[in-house]
Amino acid sequence: MTVLRPPGGVDTDRLPAPLAELGDRIEVRIQPASQDRGTELAARLQGASRGSRLDRLGGKDAEADLRQALRESKQLLEVGEVLAVDPTPHGQRKSTPGGSLIERWTTAAPRGGVR
């Protein structure tokens, strides 16, 4: 992904917390983005095989964890904080089928990705 920071502004020795937490499970590559558009930050899992469909449904998806860590790292590098979807202004959505569905979607969304 492209991060809007100069190439020297991202260091593999001092990765943002979401990526640093994955530690030795990932390999990180940093290089200047094309046409001086910031820095390209790439990460991939080390020797991890793709989890089963059952694992992914159960929330044990290493690829999803990596996608979420990349998104959060981009936000930390560009904005300085991880942006979050807040619940309704009064603090909780109504306990209705629609409200429960929205809560599940907003919880799962950061781990999703385009395939």
mmCIF file of N, CA and C in Angstrom:
data_model
loop_
_atom_site.group_PDB
_atom_site.id
_atom_site.type_symbol
_atom_site.label_atom_id
_atom_site.label_comp_id
_atom_site.label_asym_id
_atom_site.label_seq_id
_atom_site.Cartn_x
_atom_site.Cartn_y
_atom_site.Cartn_z
ATOM 1 N N MET A 1 0.838 -1.167 0.000
ATOM 2 C CA MET A 1 0.000 0.000 0.000
ATOM 3 C C MET A 1 0.888 1.238 0.000
ATOM 4 N N THR A 2 0.352 2.318 -0.480
ATOM 5 C CA THR A 2 1.098 3.568 -0.533
ATOM 6 C C THR A 2 0.758 4.420 0.687
ATOM 7 N N VAL A 3 1.787 4.896 1.345
ATOM 8 C CA VAL A 3 1.641 5.744 2.521
ATOM 9 C C VAL A 3 2.110 7.140 2.144
ATOM 10 N N LEU A 4 1.356 8.138 2.499
ATOM 11 C CA LEU A 4 1.707 9.517 2.157
ATOM 12 C C LEU A 4 2.744 10.076 3.130
ATOM 13 N N ARG A 5 3.947 9.536 3.027
ATOM 14 C CA ARG A 5 5.102 9.982 3.811
ATOM 15 C C ARG A 5 6.307 9.882 2.913
ATOM 16 N N PRO A 6 7.310 10.708 3.135
ATOM 17 C CA PRO A 6 8.531 10.581 2.332
ATOM 18 C C PRO A 6 9.196 9.232 2.601
ATOM 19 N N PRO A 7 9.951 8.700 1.637
ATOM 20 C CA PRO A 7 10.580 7.392 1.811
ATOM 21 C C PRO A 7 11.398 7.267 3.097
ATOM 22 N N GLY A 8 12.013 8.323 3.535
ATOM 23 C CA GLY A 8 12.786 8.264 4.776
ATOM 24 C C GLY A 8 11.919 8.323 6.022
ATOM 25 N N GLY A 9 10.622 8.553 5.861
ATOM 26 C CA GLY A 9 9.716 8.696 6.997
ATOM 27 C C GLY A 9 9.178 7.394 7.537
ATOM 28 N N VAL A 10 9.511 6.279 6.884
ATOM 29 C CA VAL A 10 9.065 4.964 7.340
ATOM 30 C C VAL A 10 10.306 4.099 7.485
ATOM 31 N N ASP A 11 10.459 3.493 8.647
ATOM 32 C CA ASP A 11 11.667 2.724 8.942
ATOM 33 C C ASP A 11 11.287 1.304 9.343
ATOM 34 N N THR A 12 11.931 0.312 8.738
ATOM 35 C CA THR A 12 11.619 -1.085 9.075
ATOM 36 C C THR A 12 12.037 -1.433 10.502
ATOM 37 N N ASP A 13 12.960 -0.682 11.071
ATOM 38 C CA ASP A 13 13.372 -0.945 12.452
ATOM 39 C C ASP A 13 12.376 -0.406 13.473
ATOM 40 N N ARG A 14 11.579 0.565 13.058
ATOM 41 C CA ARG A 14 10.583 1.166 13.958
ATOM 42 C C ARG A 14 9.220 1.170 13.266
ATOM 43 N N LEU A 15 8.674 0.002 13.079
ATOM 44 C CA LEU A 15 7.374 -0.135 12.427
ATOM 45 C C LEU A 15 6.270 0.323 13.378
ATOM 46 N N PRO A 16 5.147 0.778 12.819
ATOM 47 C CA PRO A 16 4.008 1.110 13.679
ATOM 48 C C PRO A 16 3.574 -0.119 14.483
ATOM 49 N N ALA A 17 2.991 0.110 15.617
ATOM 50 C CA ALA A 17 2.626 -0.967 16.552
ATOM 51 C C ALA A 17 1.847 -2.121 15.924
ATOM 52 N N PRO A 18 0.832 -1.861 15.075
ATOM 53 C CA PRO A 18 0.089 -3.004 14.522
ATOM 54 C C PRO A 18 0.972 -3.974 13.738
ATOM 55 N N LEU A 19 1.923 -3.464 12.977
ATOM 56 C CA LEU A 19 2.828 -4.343 12.233
ATOM 57 C C LEU A 19 3.899 -4.921 13.148
ATOM 58 N N ALA A 20 4.387 -4.126 14.080
ATOM 59 C CA ALA A 20 5.428 -4.606 14.996
ATOM 60 C C ALA A 20 4.919 -5.767 15.846
ATOM 61 N N GLU A 21 3.625 -5.768 16.176
ATOM 62 C CA GLU A 21 3.056 -6.847 16.978
ATOM 63 C C GLU A 21 3.093 -8.190 16.252
ATOM 64 N N LEU A 22 3.117 -8.167 14.921
ATOM 65 C CA LEU A 22 3.180 -9.413 14.154
ATOM 66 C C LEU A 22 4.591 -9.981 14.132
ATOM 67 N N GLY A 23 5.569 -9.170 14.507
ATOM 68 C CA GLY A 23 6.951 -9.606 14.699
ATOM 69 C C GLY A 23 7.547 -10.396 13.555
ATOM 70 N N ASP A 24 8.088 -11.560 13.883
ATOM 71 C CA ASP A 24 8.769 -12.392 12.896
ATOM 72 C C ASP A 24 7.812 -13.134 11.975
ATOM 73 N N ARG A 25 6.524 -13.004 12.193
ATOM 74 C CA ARG A 25 5.558 -13.681 11.323
ATOM 75 C C ARG A 25 5.445 -13.014 9.961
ATOM 76 N N ILE A 26 5.980 -11.774 9.842
ATOM 77 C CA ILE A 26 5.855 -11.058 8.571
ATOM 78 C C ILE A 26 7.208 -10.601 8.042
ATOM 79 N N GLU A 27 7.239 -10.368 6.754
ATOM 80 C CA GLU A 27 8.393 -9.768 6.075
ATOM 81 C C GLU A 27 7.911 -8.429 5.528
ATOM 82 N N VAL A 28 8.644 -7.362 5.821
ATOM 83 C CA VAL A 28 8.240 -6.014 5.424
ATOM 84 C C VAL A 28 9.233 -5.448 4.431
ATOM 85 N N ARG A 29 8.698 -4.792 3.400
ATOM 86 C CA ARG A 29 9.530 -4.133 2.390
ATOM 87 C C ARG A 29 9.051 -2.691 2.257
ATOM 88 N N ILE A 30 9.999 -1.770 2.260
ATOM 89 C CA ILE A 30 9.688 -0.345 2.119
ATOM 90 C C ILE A 30 10.507 0.205 0.966
ATOM 91 N N GLN A 31 9.838 0.949 0.053
ATOM 92 C CA GLN A 31 10.533 1.563 -1.068
ATOM 93 C C GLN A 31 9.768 2.809 -1.499
ATOM 94 N N PRO A 32 10.423 3.714 -2.210
ATOM 95 C CA PRO A 32 9.713 4.899 -2.697
ATOM 96 C C PRO A 32 8.592 4.498 -3.654
ATOM 97 N N ALA A 33 7.459 5.149 -3.536
ATOM 98 C CA ALA A 33 6.340 4.889 -4.445
ATOM 99 C C ALA A 33 6.630 5.544 -5.791
ATOM 100 N N SER A 34 5.979 5.060 -6.817
ATOM 101 C CA SER A 34 6.207 5.606 -8.155
ATOM 102 C C SER A 34 5.760 7.060 -8.240
ATOM 103 N N GLN A 35 6.405 7.795 -9.078
ATOM 104 C CA GLN A 35 6.102 9.204 -9.361
ATOM 105 C C GLN A 35 6.081 10.076 -8.107
ATOM 106 N N ASP A 36 6.973 9.807 -7.171
ATOM 107 C CA ASP A 36 7.088 10.596 -5.937
ATOM 108 C C ASP A 36 5.760 10.759 -5.199
ATOM 109 N N ARG A 37 5.034 9.678 -5.055
ATOM 110 C CA ARG A 37 3.727 9.726 -4.382
ATOM 111 C C ARG A 37 3.789 9.155 -2.977
ATOM 112 N N GLY A 38 4.929 9.228 -2.336
ATOM 113 C CA GLY A 38 5.056 8.741 -0.970
ATOM 114 C C GLY A 38 5.925 7.510 -0.892
ATOM 115 N N THR A 39 5.543 6.606 -0.009
ATOM 116 C CA THR A 39 6.319 5.397 0.262
ATOM 117 C C THR A 39 5.434 4.175 0.093
ATOM 118 N N GLU A 40 5.987 3.166 -0.552
ATOM 119 C CA GLU A 40 5.266 1.907 -0.690
ATOM 120 C C GLU A 40 5.635 1.012 0.490
ATOM 121 N N LEU A 41 4.642 0.578 1.216
ATOM 122 C CA LEU A 41 4.825 -0.292 2.366
ATOM 123 C C LEU A 41 4.178 -1.630 2.037
ATOM 124 N N ALA A 42 4.991 -2.673 1.992
ATOM 125 C CA ALA A 42 4.481 -4.009 1.664
ATOM 126 C C ALA A 42 4.845 -4.975 2.782
ATOM 127 N N ALA A 43 3.925 -5.866 3.078
ATOM 128 C CA ALA A 43 4.176 -6.884 4.106
ATOM 129 C C ALA A 43 3.533 -8.179 3.652
ATOM 130 N N ARG A 44 4.204 -9.281 3.967
ATOM 131 C CA ARG A 44 3.623 -10.589 3.670
ATOM 132 C C ARG A 44 3.967 -11.551 4.787
ATOM 133 N N LEU A 45 3.140 -12.558 4.907
ATOM 134 C CA LEU A 45 3.331 -13.559 5.946
ATOM 135 C C LEU A 45 4.518 -14.442 5.605
ATOM 136 N N GLN A 46 5.278 -14.804 6.611
ATOM 137 C CA GLN A 46 6.434 -15.681 6.442
ATOM 138 C C GLN A 46 5.982 -17.130 6.569
ATOM 139 N N GLY A 47 6.101 -17.901 5.509
ATOM 140 C CA GLY A 47 5.849 -19.331 5.558
ATOM 141 C C GLY A 47 4.498 -19.751 6.080
ATOM 142 N N ALA A 48 3.540 -18.869 6.115
ATOM 143 C CA ALA A 48 2.215 -19.230 6.618
ATOM 144 C C ALA A 48 1.348 -19.706 5.463
ATOM 145 N N SER A 49 0.718 -20.818 5.683
ATOM 146 C CA SER A 49 -0.202 -21.302 4.665
ATOM 147 C C SER A 49 -1.563 -20.661 4.894
ATOM 148 N N ARG A 50 -2.326 -20.649 3.858
ATOM 149 C CA ARG A 50 -3.645 -20.049 3.941
ATOM 150 C C ARG A 50 -4.519 -20.902 4.856
ATOM 151 N N GLY A 51 -5.193 -20.266 5.787
ATOM 152 C CA GLY A 51 -6.037 -21.000 6.723
ATOM 153 C C GLY A 51 -7.244 -21.620 6.038
ATOM 154 N N SER A 52 -7.848 -22.567 6.695
ATOM 155 C CA SER A 52 -9.034 -23.209 6.136
ATOM 156 C C SER A 52 -10.223 -22.254 6.207
ATOM 157 N N ARG A 53 -11.232 -22.573 5.458
ATOM 158 C CA ARG A 53 -12.440 -21.747 5.447
ATOM 159 C C ARG A 53 -13.059 -21.716 6.846
ATOM 160 N N LEU A 54 -13.021 -22.827 7.539
ATOM 161 C CA LEU A 54 -13.567 -22.903 8.890
ATOM 162 C C LEU A 54 -12.786 -22.000 9.845
ATOM 163 N N ASP A 55 -11.443 -21.976 9.706
ATOM 164 C CA ASP A 55 -10.624 -21.083 10.528
ATOM 165 C C ASP A 55 -10.985 -19.629 10.267
ATOM 166 N N ARG A 56 -11.133 -19.281 8.987
ATOM 167 C CA ARG A 56 -11.455 -17.893 8.641
ATOM 168 C C ARG A 56 -12.816 -17.495 9.196
ATOM 169 N N LEU A 57 -13.799 -18.399 9.129
ATOM 170 C CA LEU A 57 -15.116 -18.092 9.685
ATOM 171 C C LEU A 57 -15.054 -17.944 11.201
ATOM 172 N N GLY A 58 -14.135 -18.665 11.828
ATOM 173 C CA GLY A 58 -13.978 -18.593 13.276
ATOM 174 C C GLY A 58 -13.111 -17.432 13.738
ATOM 175 N N GLY A 59 -12.650 -16.594 12.793
ATOM 176 C CA GLY A 59 -11.856 -15.422 13.158
ATOM 177 C C GLY A 59 -10.373 -15.686 13.288
ATOM 178 N N LYS A 60 -9.897 -16.844 12.835
ATOM 179 C CA LYS A 60 -8.470 -17.175 12.913
ATOM 180 C C LYS A 60 -7.858 -17.094 11.520
ATOM 181 N N ASP A 61 -7.764 -15.904 10.988
ATOM 182 C CA ASP A 61 -7.252 -15.721 9.635
ATOM 183 C C ASP A 61 -6.023 -14.813 9.686
ATOM 184 N N ALA A 62 -4.854 -15.386 9.459
ATOM 185 C CA ALA A 62 -3.611 -14.620 9.529
ATOM 186 C C ALA A 62 -3.572 -13.544 8.451
ATOM 187 N N GLU A 63 -4.127 -13.832 7.269
ATOM 188 C CA GLU A 63 -4.156 -12.831 6.197
ATOM 189 C C GLU A 63 -5.016 -11.638 6.594
ATOM 190 N N ALA A 64 -6.147 -11.897 7.235
ATOM 191 C CA ALA A 64 -7.019 -10.813 7.689
ATOM 192 C C ALA A 64 -6.324 -9.982 8.764
ATOM 193 N N ASP A 65 -5.598 -10.652 9.658
ATOM 194 C CA ASP A 65 -4.851 -9.916 10.686
ATOM 195 C C ASP A 65 -3.817 -8.995 10.042
ATOM 196 N N LEU A 66 -3.148 -9.485 9.002
ATOM 197 C CA LEU A 66 -2.149 -8.680 8.309
ATOM 198 C C LEU A 66 -2.797 -7.498 7.588
ATOM 199 N N ARG A 67 -3.928 -7.728 6.914
ATOM 200 C CA ARG A 67 -4.628 -6.622 6.238
ATOM 201 C C ARG A 67 -5.024 -5.544 7.241
ATOM 202 N N GLN A 68 -5.544 -5.977 8.391
ATOM 203 C CA GLN A 68 -5.942 -5.012 9.410
ATOM 204 C C GLN A 68 -4.724 -4.248 9.934
ATOM 205 N N ALA A 69 -3.619 -4.945 10.161
ATOM 206 C CA ALA A 69 -2.399 -4.288 10.658
ATOM 207 C C ALA A 69 -1.875 -3.279 9.637
ATOM 208 N N LEU A 70 -1.937 -3.612 8.348
ATOM 209 C CA LEU A 70 -1.496 -2.670 7.319
ATOM 210 C C LEU A 70 -2.378 -1.425 7.292
ATOM 211 N N ARG A 71 -3.689 -1.619 7.355
ATOM 212 C CA ARG A 71 -4.595 -0.459 7.346
ATOM 213 C C ARG A 71 -4.355 0.440 8.555
ATOM 214 N N GLU A 72 -4.229 -0.181 9.730
ATOM 215 C CA GLU A 72 -4.009 0.615 10.942
ATOM 216 C C GLU A 72 -2.657 1.304 10.905
ATOM 217 N N SER A 73 -1.638 0.650 10.353
ATOM 218 C CA SER A 73 -0.313 1.262 10.251
ATOM 219 C C SER A 73 -0.340 2.457 9.317
ATOM 220 N N LYS A 74 -1.049 2.332 8.205
ATOM 221 C CA LYS A 74 -1.179 3.453 7.270
ATOM 222 C C LYS A 74 -1.818 4.652 7.972
ATOM 223 N N GLN A 75 -2.873 4.397 8.741
ATOM 224 C CA GLN A 75 -3.537 5.481 9.462
ATOM 225 C C GLN A 75 -2.604 6.113 10.491
ATOM 226 N N LEU A 76 -1.862 5.292 11.212
ATOM 227 C CA LEU A 76 -0.927 5.827 12.206
ATOM 228 C C LEU A 76 0.149 6.678 11.551
ATOM 229 N N LEU A 77 0.668 6.234 10.418
ATOM 230 C CA LEU A 77 1.735 6.969 9.739
ATOM 231 C C LEU A 77 1.224 8.271 9.120
ATOM 232 N N GLU A 78 0.004 8.260 8.596
ATOM 233 C CA GLU A 78 -0.516 9.444 7.909
ATOM 234 C C GLU A 78 -1.241 10.416 8.835
ATOM 235 N N VAL A 79 -1.992 9.894 9.787
ATOM 236 C CA VAL A 79 -2.853 10.739 10.615
ATOM 237 C C VAL A 79 -2.383 10.819 12.060
ATOM 238 N N GLY A 80 -1.721 9.755 12.531
ATOM 239 C CA GLY A 80 -1.246 9.742 13.899
ATOM 240 C C GLY A 80 -2.134 8.976 14.852
ATOM 241 N N GLU A 81 -3.258 8.463 14.362
ATOM 242 C CA GLU A 81 -4.152 7.663 15.183
ATOM 243 C C GLU A 81 -4.940 6.718 14.286
ATOM 244 N N VAL A 82 -5.479 5.674 14.897
ATOM 245 C CA VAL A 82 -6.310 4.734 14.157
ATOM 246 C C VAL A 82 -7.749 5.221 14.242
ATOM 247 N N LEU A 83 -8.319 5.480 13.093
ATOM 248 C CA LEU A 83 -9.689 5.967 13.051
ATOM 249 C C LEU A 83 -10.647 4.805 13.265
ATOM 250 N N ALA A 84 -11.742 5.069 13.967
ATOM 251 C CA ALA A 84 -12.688 4.002 14.280
ATOM 252 C C ALA A 84 -14.110 4.463 14.016
ATOM 253 N N VAL A 85 -14.971 3.504 13.695
ATOM 254 C CA VAL A 85 -16.388 3.782 13.543
ATOM 255 C C VAL A 85 -16.980 3.758 14.939
ATOM 256 N N ASP A 86 -17.548 4.866 15.327
ATOM 257 C CA ASP A 86 -18.141 4.950 16.654
ATOM 258 C C ASP A 86 -19.587 4.467 16.615
ATOM 259 N N PRO A 87 -20.076 3.967 17.746
ATOM 260 C CA PRO A 87 -21.491 3.611 17.790
ATOM 261 C C PRO A 87 -22.347 4.866 17.703
ATOM 262 N N THR A 88 -23.628 4.712 17.716
ATOM 263 C CA THR A 88 -24.529 5.856 17.636
ATOM 264 C C THR A 88 -24.214 6.854 18.743
ATOM 265 N N PRO A 89 -24.572 8.119 18.578
ATOM 266 C CA PRO A 89 -24.196 9.152 19.552
ATOM 267 C C PRO A 89 -24.526 8.826 21.001
ATOM 268 N N HIS A 90 -25.583 8.093 21.262
ATOM 269 C CA HIS A 90 -25.935 7.790 22.647
ATOM 270 C C HIS A 90 -25.157 6.592 23.191
ATOM 271 N N GLY A 91 -24.270 5.996 22.397
ATOM 272 C CA GLY A 91 -23.359 4.986 22.921
ATOM 273 C C GLY A 91 -23.616 3.563 22.489
ATOM 274 N N GLN A 92 -24.845 3.180 22.257
ATOM 275 C CA GLN A 92 -25.147 1.804 21.861
ATOM 276 C C GLN A 92 -26.231 1.804 20.789
ATOM 277 N N ARG A 93 -26.103 0.877 19.853
ATOM 278 C CA ARG A 93 -27.184 0.689 18.896
ATOM 279 C C ARG A 93 -28.268 -0.144 19.568
ATOM 280 N N LYS A 94 -29.485 0.023 19.082
ATOM 281 C CA LYS A 94 -30.586 -0.749 19.640
ATOM 282 C C LYS A 94 -30.333 -2.231 19.413
ATOM 283 N N SER A 95 -30.782 -3.033 20.335
ATOM 284 C CA SER A 95 -30.612 -4.475 20.240
ATOM 285 C C SER A 95 -31.699 -5.051 19.325
ATOM 286 N N THR A 96 -31.587 -4.718 18.063
ATOM 287 C CA THR A 96 -32.505 -5.235 17.049
ATOM 288 C C THR A 96 -31.702 -6.094 16.086
ATOM 289 N N PRO A 97 -32.356 -6.903 15.274
ATOM 290 C CA PRO A 97 -31.597 -7.693 14.304
ATOM 291 C C PRO A 97 -30.727 -6.814 13.391
ATOM 292 N N GLY A 98 -31.256 -5.694 12.945
ATOM 293 C CA GLY A 98 -30.477 -4.793 12.087
ATOM 294 C C GLY A 98 -29.305 -4.175 12.817
ATOM 295 N N GLY A 99 -29.521 -3.751 14.067
ATOM 296 C CA GLY A 99 -28.438 -3.173 14.863
ATOM 297 C C GLY A 99 -27.347 -4.180 15.143
ATOM 298 N N SER A 100 -27.737 -5.409 15.435
ATOM 299 C CA SER A 100 -26.747 -6.471 15.678
ATOM 300 C C SER A 100 -25.939 -6.761 14.432
ATOM 301 N N LEU A 101 -26.599 -6.759 13.288
ATOM 302 C CA LEU A 101 -25.924 -7.010 12.018
ATOM 303 C C LEU A 101 -24.904 -5.902 11.726
ATOM 304 N N ILE A 102 -25.277 -4.661 11.956
ATOM 305 C CA ILE A 102 -24.362 -3.540 11.734
ATOM 306 C C ILE A 102 -23.163 -3.639 12.668
ATOM 307 N N GLU A 103 -23.393 -4.006 13.932
ATOM 308 C CA GLU A 103 -22.292 -4.171 14.882
ATOM 309 C C GLU A 103 -21.312 -5.228 14.395
ATOM 310 N N ARG A 104 -21.817 -6.352 13.897
ATOM 311 C CA ARG A 104 -20.942 -7.425 13.395
ATOM 312 C C ARG A 104 -20.155 -6.947 12.184
ATOM 313 N N TRP A 105 -20.802 -6.213 11.275
ATOM 314 C CA TRP A 105 -20.112 -5.722 10.076
ATOM 315 C C TRP A 105 -19.009 -4.739 10.442
ATOM 316 N N THR A 106 -19.288 -3.815 11.346
ATOM 317 C CA THR A 106 -18.263 -2.829 11.697
ATOM 318 C C THR A 106 -17.108 -3.473 12.453
ATOM 319 N N THR A 107 -17.368 -4.577 13.141
ATOM 320 C CA THR A 107 -16.297 -5.301 13.829
ATOM 321 C C THR A 107 -15.425 -6.074 12.824
ATOM 322 N N ALA A 108 -16.061 -6.670 11.828
ATOM 323 C CA ALA A 108 -15.340 -7.512 10.859
ATOM 324 C C ALA A 108 -14.721 -6.713 9.717
ATOM 325 N N ALA A 109 -15.212 -5.525 9.431
ATOM 326 C CA ALA A 109 -14.778 -4.757 8.265
ATOM 327 C C ALA A 109 -13.285 -4.498 8.189
ATOM 328 N N PRO A 110 -12.598 -4.123 9.266
ATOM 329 C CA PRO A 110 -11.155 -3.846 9.149
ATOM 330 C C PRO A 110 -10.330 -5.059 8.722
ATOM 331 N N ARG A 111 -10.855 -6.256 8.924
ATOM 332 C CA ARG A 111 -10.111 -7.464 8.575
ATOM 333 C C ARG A 111 -10.399 -7.897 7.144
ATOM 334 N N GLY A 112 -11.391 -7.309 6.512
ATOM 335 C CA GLY A 112 -11.773 -7.705 5.161
ATOM 336 C C GLY A 112 -10.792 -7.176 4.133
ATOM 337 N N GLY A 113 -10.969 -7.628 2.932
ATOM 338 C CA GLY A 113 -10.079 -7.176 1.869
ATOM 339 C C GLY A 113 -10.639 -7.554 0.516
ATOM 340 N N VAL A 114 -10.016 -7.055 -0.512
ATOM 341 C CA VAL A 114 -10.417 -7.358 -1.865
ATOM 342 C C VAL A 114 -9.620 -8.546 -2.345
ATOM 343 N N ARG A 115 -10.264 -9.508 -2.898
ATOM 344 C CA ARG A 115 -9.580 -10.701 -3.422
ATOM 345 C C ARG A 115 -9.757 -10.789 -4.905
#
